[in-house]
Amino acid sequence: MEFVSHYLQSERLLGLSTGIIGVLSIIIGLFFLLTKPQFKAFAITMLIIGTIEAGVFITGYFIVNNETKVNSKIEVYENAPKDYLEKDKIVIERNLKLFFILKCIYGSLFLILAIILSKATLKPQYFGILTALMIHFAIAVVIDTFGEHYTKNYQKEINKQLNI
């Protein structure tokens, strides 16, 4: 039972971590906007992306994936552990495929932007926008790597419990 609780809590914390990254992006954007006007495009992009991340993921942490929902999932597990794990195994396999696809997309976009920034002569505002996007793609890969790690550990525990 503990492994289910641990996984559900780690899932919540990943969402909160992304929300905190969004808040940090807002702070960095404000800092650059107020102190370095020459980086205005970078600052505004950091503000916009940070606001979206913070809004979506912090809201998700407190409303969508809150402690009450985690506790109700644990109750479902306690009432019918095998059924719960068999259903969750399918969800986990789908999530692992999704982590792989997302990391490939984020990594590819990061590389494309890196090549564009190194080869093209861009106006400063485009350089700032692309740099902010690169930062967020890199952070997204890191967060998804942690999510994938927790999900793989959970998958191992599910398989152990189902004797696969």
mmCIF file with all atom_site columns, C-alpha atoms in Angstrom:
data_model
loop_
_atom_site.group_PDB
_atom_site.id
_atom_site.type_symbol
_atom_site.label_atom_id
_atom_site.label_alt_id
_atom_site.label_comp_id
_atom_site.label_asym_id
_atom_site.label_entity_id
_atom_site.label_seq_id
_atom_site.pdbx_PDB_ins_code
_atom_site.Cartn_x
_atom_site.Cartn_y
_atom_site.Cartn_z
_atom_site.occupancy
_atom_site.B_iso_or_equiv
_atom_site.pdbx_formal_charge
_atom_site.auth_seq_id
_atom_site.auth_comp_id
_atom_site.auth_asym_id
_atom_site.auth_atom_id
_atom_site.pdbx_PDB_model_num
ATOM 1   C CA . MET A 1 1   ? 0.000   0.000   0.000   1.00 0.00 ? 1   MET A CA 1
ATOM 2   C CA . GLU A 1 2   ? 2.839   2.327   0.784   1.00 0.00 ? 2   GLU A CA 1
ATOM 3   C CA . PHE A 1 3   ? 4.179   2.219   -2.772  1.00 0.00 ? 3   PHE A CA 1
ATOM 4   C CA . VAL A 1 4   ? 0.812   3.415   -4.144  1.00 0.00 ? 4   VAL A CA 1
ATOM 5   C CA . SER A 1 5   ? 0.715   6.293   -1.686  1.00 0.00 ? 5   SER A CA 1
ATOM 6   C CA . HIS A 1 6   ? 4.341   7.166   -2.434  1.00 0.00 ? 6   HIS A CA 1
ATOM 7   C CA . TYR A 1 7   ? 3.708   7.210   -6.182  1.00 0.00 ? 7   TYR A CA 1
ATOM 8   C CA . LEU A 1 8   ? 0.574   9.341   -5.903  1.00 0.00 ? 8   LEU A CA 1
ATOM 9   C CA . GLN A 1 9   ? 2.394   11.840  -3.687  1.00 0.00 ? 9   GLN A CA 1
ATOM 10  C CA . SER A 1 10  ? 5.392   11.981  -6.029  1.00 0.00 ? 10  SER A CA 1
ATOM 11  C CA . GLU A 1 11  ? 3.005   12.622  -8.919  1.00 0.00 ? 11  GLU A CA 1
ATOM 12  C CA . ARG A 1 12  ? 1.528   15.552  -7.012  1.00 0.00 ? 12  ARG A CA 1
ATOM 13  C CA . LEU A 1 13  ? 4.972   16.900  -6.127  1.00 0.00 ? 13  LEU A CA 1
ATOM 14  C CA . LEU A 1 14  ? 6.061   16.846  -9.776  1.00 0.00 ? 14  LEU A CA 1
ATOM 15  C CA . GLY A 1 15  ? 3.083   19.038  -10.621 1.00 0.00 ? 15  GLY A CA 1
ATOM 16  C CA . LEU A 1 16  ? 3.921   21.360  -7.761  1.00 0.00 ? 16  LEU A CA 1
ATOM 17  C CA . SER A 1 17  ? 7.563   21.466  -8.878  1.00 0.00 ? 17  SER A CA 1
ATOM 18  C CA . THR A 1 18  ? 6.488   22.534  -12.341 1.00 0.00 ? 18  THR A CA 1
ATOM 19  C CA . GLY A 1 19  ? 4.278   25.201  -10.783 1.00 0.00 ? 19  GLY A CA 1
ATOM 20  C CA . ILE A 1 20  ? 7.209   26.442  -8.706  1.00 0.00 ? 20  ILE A CA 1
ATOM 21  C CA . ILE A 1 21  ? 9.364   26.571  -11.854 1.00 0.00 ? 21  ILE A CA 1
ATOM 22  C CA . GLY A 1 22  ? 6.595   28.717  -13.333 1.00 0.00 ? 22  GLY A CA 1
ATOM 23  C CA . VAL A 1 23  ? 6.727   31.067  -10.342 1.00 0.00 ? 23  VAL A CA 1
ATOM 24  C CA . LEU A 1 24  ? 10.523  31.265  -10.651 1.00 0.00 ? 24  LEU A CA 1
ATOM 25  C CA . SER A 1 25  ? 10.111  32.050  -14.336 1.00 0.00 ? 25  SER A CA 1
ATOM 26  C CA . ILE A 1 26  ? 7.760   34.899  -13.435 1.00 0.00 ? 26  ILE A CA 1
ATOM 27  C CA . ILE A 1 27  ? 10.257  36.250  -10.906 1.00 0.00 ? 27  ILE A CA 1
ATOM 28  C CA . ILE A 1 28  ? 13.121  36.022  -13.411 1.00 0.00 ? 28  ILE A CA 1
ATOM 29  C CA . GLY A 1 29  ? 10.957  37.657  -16.067 1.00 0.00 ? 29  GLY A CA 1
ATOM 30  C CA . LEU A 1 30  ? 10.044  40.505  -13.720 1.00 0.00 ? 30  LEU A CA 1
ATOM 31  C CA . PHE A 1 31  ? 13.676  40.932  -12.691 1.00 0.00 ? 31  PHE A CA 1
ATOM 32  C CA . PHE A 1 32  ? 14.844  41.234  -16.295 1.00 0.00 ? 32  PHE A CA 1
ATOM 33  C CA . LEU A 1 33  ? 11.910  43.439  -17.247 1.00 0.00 ? 33  LEU A CA 1
ATOM 34  C CA . LEU A 1 34  ? 12.634  45.886  -14.414 1.00 0.00 ? 34  LEU A CA 1
ATOM 35  C CA . THR A 1 35  ? 16.439  45.867  -14.413 1.00 0.00 ? 35  THR A CA 1
ATOM 36  C CA . LYS A 1 36  ? 17.500  44.974  -17.948 1.00 0.00 ? 36  LYS A CA 1
ATOM 37  C CA . PRO A 1 37  ? 15.219  46.660  -20.510 1.00 0.00 ? 37  PRO A CA 1
ATOM 38  C CA . GLN A 1 38  ? 17.414  45.397  -23.359 1.00 0.00 ? 38  GLN A CA 1
ATOM 39  C CA . PHE A 1 39  ? 16.142  41.863  -22.564 1.00 0.00 ? 39  PHE A CA 1
ATOM 40  C CA . LYS A 1 40  ? 12.472  42.814  -22.790 1.00 0.00 ? 40  LYS A CA 1
ATOM 41  C CA . ALA A 1 41  ? 11.473  40.013  -25.221 1.00 0.00 ? 41  ALA A CA 1
ATOM 42  C CA . PHE A 1 42  ? 13.182  37.410  -23.035 1.00 0.00 ? 42  PHE A CA 1
ATOM 43  C CA . ALA A 1 43  ? 11.533  38.815  -19.909 1.00 0.00 ? 43  ALA A CA 1
ATOM 44  C CA . ILE A 1 44  ? 8.043   38.915  -21.414 1.00 0.00 ? 44  ILE A CA 1
ATOM 45  C CA . THR A 1 45  ? 8.395   35.358  -22.741 1.00 0.00 ? 45  THR A CA 1
ATOM 46  C CA . MET A 1 46  ? 9.518   34.149  -19.311 1.00 0.00 ? 46  MET A CA 1
ATOM 47  C CA . LEU A 1 47  ? 6.531   35.929  -17.754 1.00 0.00 ? 47  LEU A CA 1
ATOM 48  C CA . ILE A 1 48  ? 4.034   34.422  -20.192 1.00 0.00 ? 48  ILE A CA 1
ATOM 49  C CA . ILE A 1 49  ? 5.349   30.860  -20.000 1.00 0.00 ? 49  ILE A CA 1
ATOM 50  C CA . GLY A 1 50  ? 5.791   31.111  -16.229 1.00 0.00 ? 50  GLY A CA 1
ATOM 51  C CA . THR A 1 51  ? 2.235   32.360  -15.767 1.00 0.00 ? 51  THR A CA 1
ATOM 52  C CA . ILE A 1 52  ? 0.873   29.466  -17.823 1.00 0.00 ? 52  ILE A CA 1
ATOM 53  C CA . GLU A 1 53  ? 2.976   26.888  -15.943 1.00 0.00 ? 53  GLU A CA 1
ATOM 54  C CA . ALA A 1 54  ? 2.200   28.309  -12.520 1.00 0.00 ? 54  ALA A CA 1
ATOM 55  C CA . GLY A 1 55  ? -1.490  28.694  -13.278 1.00 0.00 ? 55  GLY A CA 1
ATOM 56  C CA . VAL A 1 56  ? -1.983  25.220  -14.681 1.00 0.00 ? 56  VAL A CA 1
ATOM 57  C CA . PHE A 1 57  ? 0.226   23.172  -12.375 1.00 0.00 ? 57  PHE A CA 1
ATOM 58  C CA . ILE A 1 58  ? -0.371  24.929  -9.055  1.00 0.00 ? 58  ILE A CA 1
ATOM 59  C CA . THR A 1 59  ? -4.107  24.847  -9.744  1.00 0.00 ? 59  THR A CA 1
ATOM 60  C CA . GLY A 1 60  ? -3.748  21.160  -10.555 1.00 0.00 ? 60  GLY A CA 1
ATOM 61  C CA . TYR A 1 61  ? -1.879  20.550  -7.322  1.00 0.00 ? 61  TYR A CA 1
ATOM 62  C CA . PHE A 1 62  ? -4.547  22.128  -5.128  1.00 0.00 ? 62  PHE A CA 1
ATOM 63  C CA . ILE A 1 63  ? -7.743  21.421  -7.087  1.00 0.00 ? 63  ILE A CA 1
ATOM 64  C CA . VAL A 1 64  ? -7.390  18.588  -9.599  1.00 0.00 ? 64  VAL A CA 1
ATOM 65  C CA . ASN A 1 65  ? -4.896  16.305  -7.859  1.00 0.00 ? 65  ASN A CA 1
ATOM 66  C CA . ASN A 1 66  ? -5.493  17.288  -4.244  1.00 0.00 ? 66  ASN A CA 1
ATOM 67  C CA . GLU A 1 67  ? -4.998  15.247  -1.086  1.00 0.00 ? 67  GLU A CA 1
ATOM 68  C CA . THR A 1 68  ? -8.658  14.183  -1.003  1.00 0.00 ? 68  THR A CA 1
ATOM 69  C CA . LYS A 1 69  ? -8.396  12.599  -4.449  1.00 0.00 ? 69  LYS A CA 1
ATOM 70  C CA . VAL A 1 70  ? -5.157  10.873  -3.482  1.00 0.00 ? 70  VAL A CA 1
ATOM 71  C CA . ASN A 1 71  ? -6.844  9.463   -0.366  1.00 0.00 ? 71  ASN A CA 1
ATOM 72  C CA . SER A 1 72  ? -9.834  8.261   -2.396  1.00 0.00 ? 72  SER A CA 1
ATOM 73  C CA . LYS A 1 73  ? -7.483  6.453   -4.816  1.00 0.00 ? 73  LYS A CA 1
ATOM 74  C CA . ILE A 1 74  ? -5.785  4.808   -1.843  1.00 0.00 ? 74  ILE A CA 1
ATOM 75  C CA . GLU A 1 75  ? -9.199  3.694   -0.536  1.00 0.00 ? 75  GLU A CA 1
ATOM 76  C CA . VAL A 1 76  ? -10.020 2.170   -3.927  1.00 0.00 ? 76  VAL A CA 1
ATOM 77  C CA . TYR A 1 77  ? -6.689  0.339   -3.802  1.00 0.00 ? 77  TYR A CA 1
ATOM 78  C CA . GLU A 1 78  ? -7.345  -0.927  -0.271  1.00 0.00 ? 78  GLU A CA 1
ATOM 79  C CA . ASN A 1 79  ? -10.800 -2.228  -1.247  1.00 0.00 ? 79  ASN A CA 1
ATOM 80  C CA . ALA A 1 80  ? -9.656  -4.104  -4.370  1.00 0.00 ? 80  ALA A CA 1
ATOM 81  C CA . PRO A 1 81  ? -5.858  -4.078  -4.706  1.00 0.00 ? 81  PRO A CA 1
ATOM 82  C CA . LYS A 1 82  ? -5.561  -6.473  -7.643  1.00 0.00 ? 82  LYS A CA 1
ATOM 83  C CA . ASP A 1 83  ? -8.231  -4.712  -9.736  1.00 0.00 ? 83  ASP A CA 1
ATOM 84  C CA . TYR A 1 84  ? -6.731  -1.323  -8.949  1.00 0.00 ? 84  TYR A CA 1
ATOM 85  C CA . LEU A 1 85  ? -3.219  -2.438  -9.904  1.00 0.00 ? 85  LEU A CA 1
ATOM 86  C CA . GLU A 1 86  ? -4.341  -4.127  -13.121 1.00 0.00 ? 86  GLU A CA 1
ATOM 87  C CA . LYS A 1 87  ? -6.118  -0.947  -14.229 1.00 0.00 ? 87  LYS A CA 1
ATOM 88  C CA . ASP A 1 88  ? -3.259  1.267   -13.074 1.00 0.00 ? 88  ASP A CA 1
ATOM 89  C CA . LYS A 1 89  ? -0.746  -0.914  -14.910 1.00 0.00 ? 89  LYS A CA 1
ATOM 90  C CA . ILE A 1 90  ? -2.386  0.052   -18.213 1.00 0.00 ? 90  ILE A CA 1
ATOM 91  C CA . VAL A 1 91  ? -2.343  3.743   -17.253 1.00 0.00 ? 91  VAL A CA 1
ATOM 92  C CA . ILE A 1 92  ? 1.318   3.522   -16.193 1.00 0.00 ? 92  ILE A CA 1
ATOM 93  C CA . GLU A 1 93  ? 2.361   1.899   -19.475 1.00 0.00 ? 93  GLU A CA 1
ATOM 94  C CA . ARG A 1 94  ? 0.584   4.669   -21.390 1.00 0.00 ? 94  ARG A CA 1
ATOM 95  C CA . ASN A 1 95  ? 2.231   7.315   -19.181 1.00 0.00 ? 95  ASN A CA 1
ATOM 96  C CA . LEU A 1 96  ? 5.690   5.863   -19.789 1.00 0.00 ? 96  LEU A CA 1
ATOM 97  C CA . LYS A 1 97  ? 5.128   6.027   -23.557 1.00 0.00 ? 97  LYS A CA 1
ATOM 98  C CA . LEU A 1 98  ? 3.908   9.600   -23.155 1.00 0.00 ? 98  LEU A CA 1
ATOM 99  C CA . PHE A 1 99  ? 6.989   10.566  -21.103 1.00 0.00 ? 99  PHE A CA 1
ATOM 100 C CA . PHE A 1 100 ? 9.194   9.187   -23.880 1.00 0.00 ? 100 PHE A CA 1
ATOM 101 C CA . ILE A 1 101 ? 7.298   11.053  -26.602 1.00 0.00 ? 101 ILE A CA 1
ATOM 102 C CA . LEU A 1 102 ? 7.285   14.323  -24.642 1.00 0.00 ? 102 LEU A CA 1
ATOM 103 C CA . LYS A 1 103 ? 10.992  14.109  -23.861 1.00 0.00 ? 103 LYS A CA 1
ATOM 104 C CA . CYS A 1 104 ? 11.726  13.471  -27.547 1.00 0.00 ? 104 CYS A CA 1
ATOM 105 C CA . ILE A 1 105 ? 9.594   16.452  -28.570 1.00 0.00 ? 105 ILE A CA 1
ATOM 106 C CA . TYR A 1 106 ? 11.104  18.790  -25.956 1.00 0.00 ? 106 TYR A CA 1
ATOM 107 C CA . GLY A 1 107 ? 14.635  17.618  -26.727 1.00 0.00 ? 107 GLY A CA 1
ATOM 108 C CA . SER A 1 108 ? 14.119  17.970  -30.484 1.00 0.00 ? 108 SER A CA 1
ATOM 109 C CA . LEU A 1 109 ? 12.675  21.458  -30.106 1.00 0.00 ? 109 LEU A CA 1
ATOM 110 C CA . PHE A 1 110 ? 15.585  22.397  -27.844 1.00 0.00 ? 110 PHE A CA 1
ATOM 111 C CA . LEU A 1 111 ? 18.098  21.187  -30.444 1.00 0.00 ? 111 LEU A CA 1
ATOM 112 C CA . ILE A 1 112 ? 16.278  22.934  -33.284 1.00 0.00 ? 112 ILE A CA 1
ATOM 113 C CA . LEU A 1 113 ? 16.264  26.200  -31.355 1.00 0.00 ? 113 LEU A CA 1
ATOM 114 C CA . ALA A 1 114 ? 19.939  25.767  -30.444 1.00 0.00 ? 114 ALA A CA 1
ATOM 115 C CA . ILE A 1 115 ? 20.818  25.300  -34.111 1.00 0.00 ? 115 ILE A CA 1
ATOM 116 C CA . ILE A 1 116 ? 18.716  28.292  -35.129 1.00 0.00 ? 116 ILE A CA 1
ATOM 117 C CA . LEU A 1 117 ? 20.357  30.464  -32.465 1.00 0.00 ? 117 LEU A CA 1
ATOM 118 C CA . SER A 1 118 ? 23.856  29.377  -33.490 1.00 0.00 ? 118 SER A CA 1
ATOM 119 C CA . LYS A 1 119 ? 23.413  29.652  -37.256 1.00 0.00 ? 119 LYS A CA 1
ATOM 120 C CA . ALA A 1 120 ? 20.888  32.401  -37.896 1.00 0.00 ? 120 ALA A CA 1
ATOM 121 C CA . THR A 1 121 ? 21.309  36.116  -37.464 1.00 0.00 ? 121 THR A CA 1
ATOM 122 C CA . LEU A 1 122 ? 18.265  37.051  -35.444 1.00 0.00 ? 122 LEU A CA 1
ATOM 123 C CA . LYS A 1 123 ? 16.906  40.274  -34.113 1.00 0.00 ? 123 LYS A CA 1
ATOM 124 C CA . PRO A 1 124 ? 17.476  40.579  -30.355 1.00 0.00 ? 124 PRO A CA 1
ATOM 125 C CA . GLN A 1 125 ? 13.793  40.100  -29.539 1.00 0.00 ? 125 GLN A CA 1
ATOM 126 C CA . TYR A 1 126 ? 13.686  36.759  -31.403 1.00 0.00 ? 126 TYR A CA 1
ATOM 127 C CA . PHE A 1 127 ? 16.914  35.716  -29.710 1.00 0.00 ? 127 PHE A CA 1
ATOM 128 C CA . GLY A 1 128 ? 15.344  36.464  -26.309 1.00 0.00 ? 128 GLY A CA 1
ATOM 129 C CA . ILE A 1 129 ? 12.124  34.589  -27.106 1.00 0.00 ? 129 ILE A CA 1
ATOM 130 C CA . LEU A 1 130 ? 13.973  31.519  -28.382 1.00 0.00 ? 130 LEU A CA 1
ATOM 131 C CA . THR A 1 131 ? 16.323  31.527  -25.393 1.00 0.00 ? 131 THR A CA 1
ATOM 132 C CA . ALA A 1 132 ? 13.402  31.592  -22.962 1.00 0.00 ? 132 ALA A CA 1
ATOM 133 C CA . LEU A 1 133 ? 11.759  28.726  -24.852 1.00 0.00 ? 133 LEU A CA 1
ATOM 134 C CA . MET A 1 134 ? 14.988  26.721  -24.732 1.00 0.00 ? 134 MET A CA 1
ATOM 135 C CA . ILE A 1 135 ? 15.207  27.175  -20.972 1.00 0.00 ? 135 ILE A CA 1
ATOM 136 C CA . HIS A 1 136 ? 11.678  25.896  -20.505 1.00 0.00 ? 136 HIS A CA 1
ATOM 137 C CA . PHE A 1 137 ? 12.167  22.936  -22.859 1.00 0.00 ? 137 PHE A CA 1
ATOM 138 C CA . ALA A 1 138 ? 15.297  21.924  -20.948 1.00 0.00 ? 138 ALA A CA 1
ATOM 139 C CA . ILE A 1 139 ? 13.488  22.163  -17.604 1.00 0.00 ? 139 ILE A CA 1
ATOM 140 C CA . ALA A 1 140 ? 10.559  20.178  -19.027 1.00 0.00 ? 140 ALA A CA 1
ATOM 141 C CA . VAL A 1 141 ? 12.928  17.353  -20.003 1.00 0.00 ? 141 VAL A CA 1
ATOM 142 C CA . VAL A 1 142 ? 14.382  17.302  -16.486 1.00 0.00 ? 142 VAL A CA 1
ATOM 143 C CA . ILE A 1 143 ? 10.969  17.243  -14.805 1.00 0.00 ? 143 ILE A CA 1
ATOM 144 C CA . ASP A 1 144 ? 9.723   14.529  -17.162 1.00 0.00 ? 144 ASP A CA 1
ATOM 145 C CA . THR A 1 145 ? 12.847  12.487  -16.426 1.00 0.00 ? 145 THR A CA 1
ATOM 146 C CA . PHE A 1 146 ? 11.981  12.552  -12.724 1.00 0.00 ? 146 PHE A CA 1
ATOM 147 C CA . GLY A 1 147 ? 8.378   11.652  -13.542 1.00 0.00 ? 147 GLY A CA 1
ATOM 148 C CA . GLU A 1 148 ? 9.517   8.771   -15.709 1.00 0.00 ? 148 GLU A CA 1
ATOM 149 C CA . HIS A 1 149 ? 11.805  7.528   -12.935 1.00 0.00 ? 149 HIS A CA 1
ATOM 150 C CA . TYR A 1 150 ? 8.999   7.511   -10.348 1.00 0.00 ? 150 TYR A CA 1
ATOM 151 C CA . THR A 1 151 ? 6.643   5.875   -12.829 1.00 0.00 ? 151 THR A CA 1
ATOM 152 C CA . LYS A 1 152 ? 9.130   3.108   -13.679 1.00 0.00 ? 152 LYS A CA 1
ATOM 153 C CA . ASN A 1 153 ? 9.643   2.372   -9.986  1.00 0.00 ? 153 ASN A CA 1
ATOM 154 C CA . TYR A 1 154 ? 5.885   2.238   -9.523  1.00 0.00 ? 154 TYR A CA 1
ATOM 155 C CA . GLN A 1 155 ? 5.574   -0.074  -12.528 1.00 0.00 ? 155 GLN A CA 1
ATOM 156 C CA . LYS A 1 156 ? 8.154   -2.442  -10.961 1.00 0.00 ? 156 LYS A CA 1
ATOM 157 C CA . GLU A 1 157 ? 6.172   -2.492  -7.736  1.00 0.00 ? 157 GLU A CA 1
ATOM 158 C CA . ILE A 1 158 ? 2.930   -3.167  -9.611  1.00 0.00 ? 158 ILE A CA 1
ATOM 159 C CA . ASN A 1 159 ? 4.557   -6.047  -11.471 1.00 0.00 ? 159 ASN A CA 1
ATOM 160 C CA . LYS A 1 160 ? 5.951   -7.425  -8.209  1.00 0.00 ? 160 LYS A CA 1
ATOM 161 C CA . GLN A 1 161 ? 2.539   -7.235  -6.543  1.00 0.00 ? 161 GLN A CA 1
ATOM 162 C CA . LEU A 1 162 ? 0.839   -8.884  -9.540  1.00 0.00 ? 162 LEU A CA 1
ATOM 163 C CA . ASN A 1 163 ? 3.660   -11.483 -9.693  1.00 0.00 ? 163 ASN A CA 1
ATOM 164 C CA . ILE A 1 164 ? 4.557   -10.708 -13.279 1.00 0.00 ? 164 ILE A CA 1
#
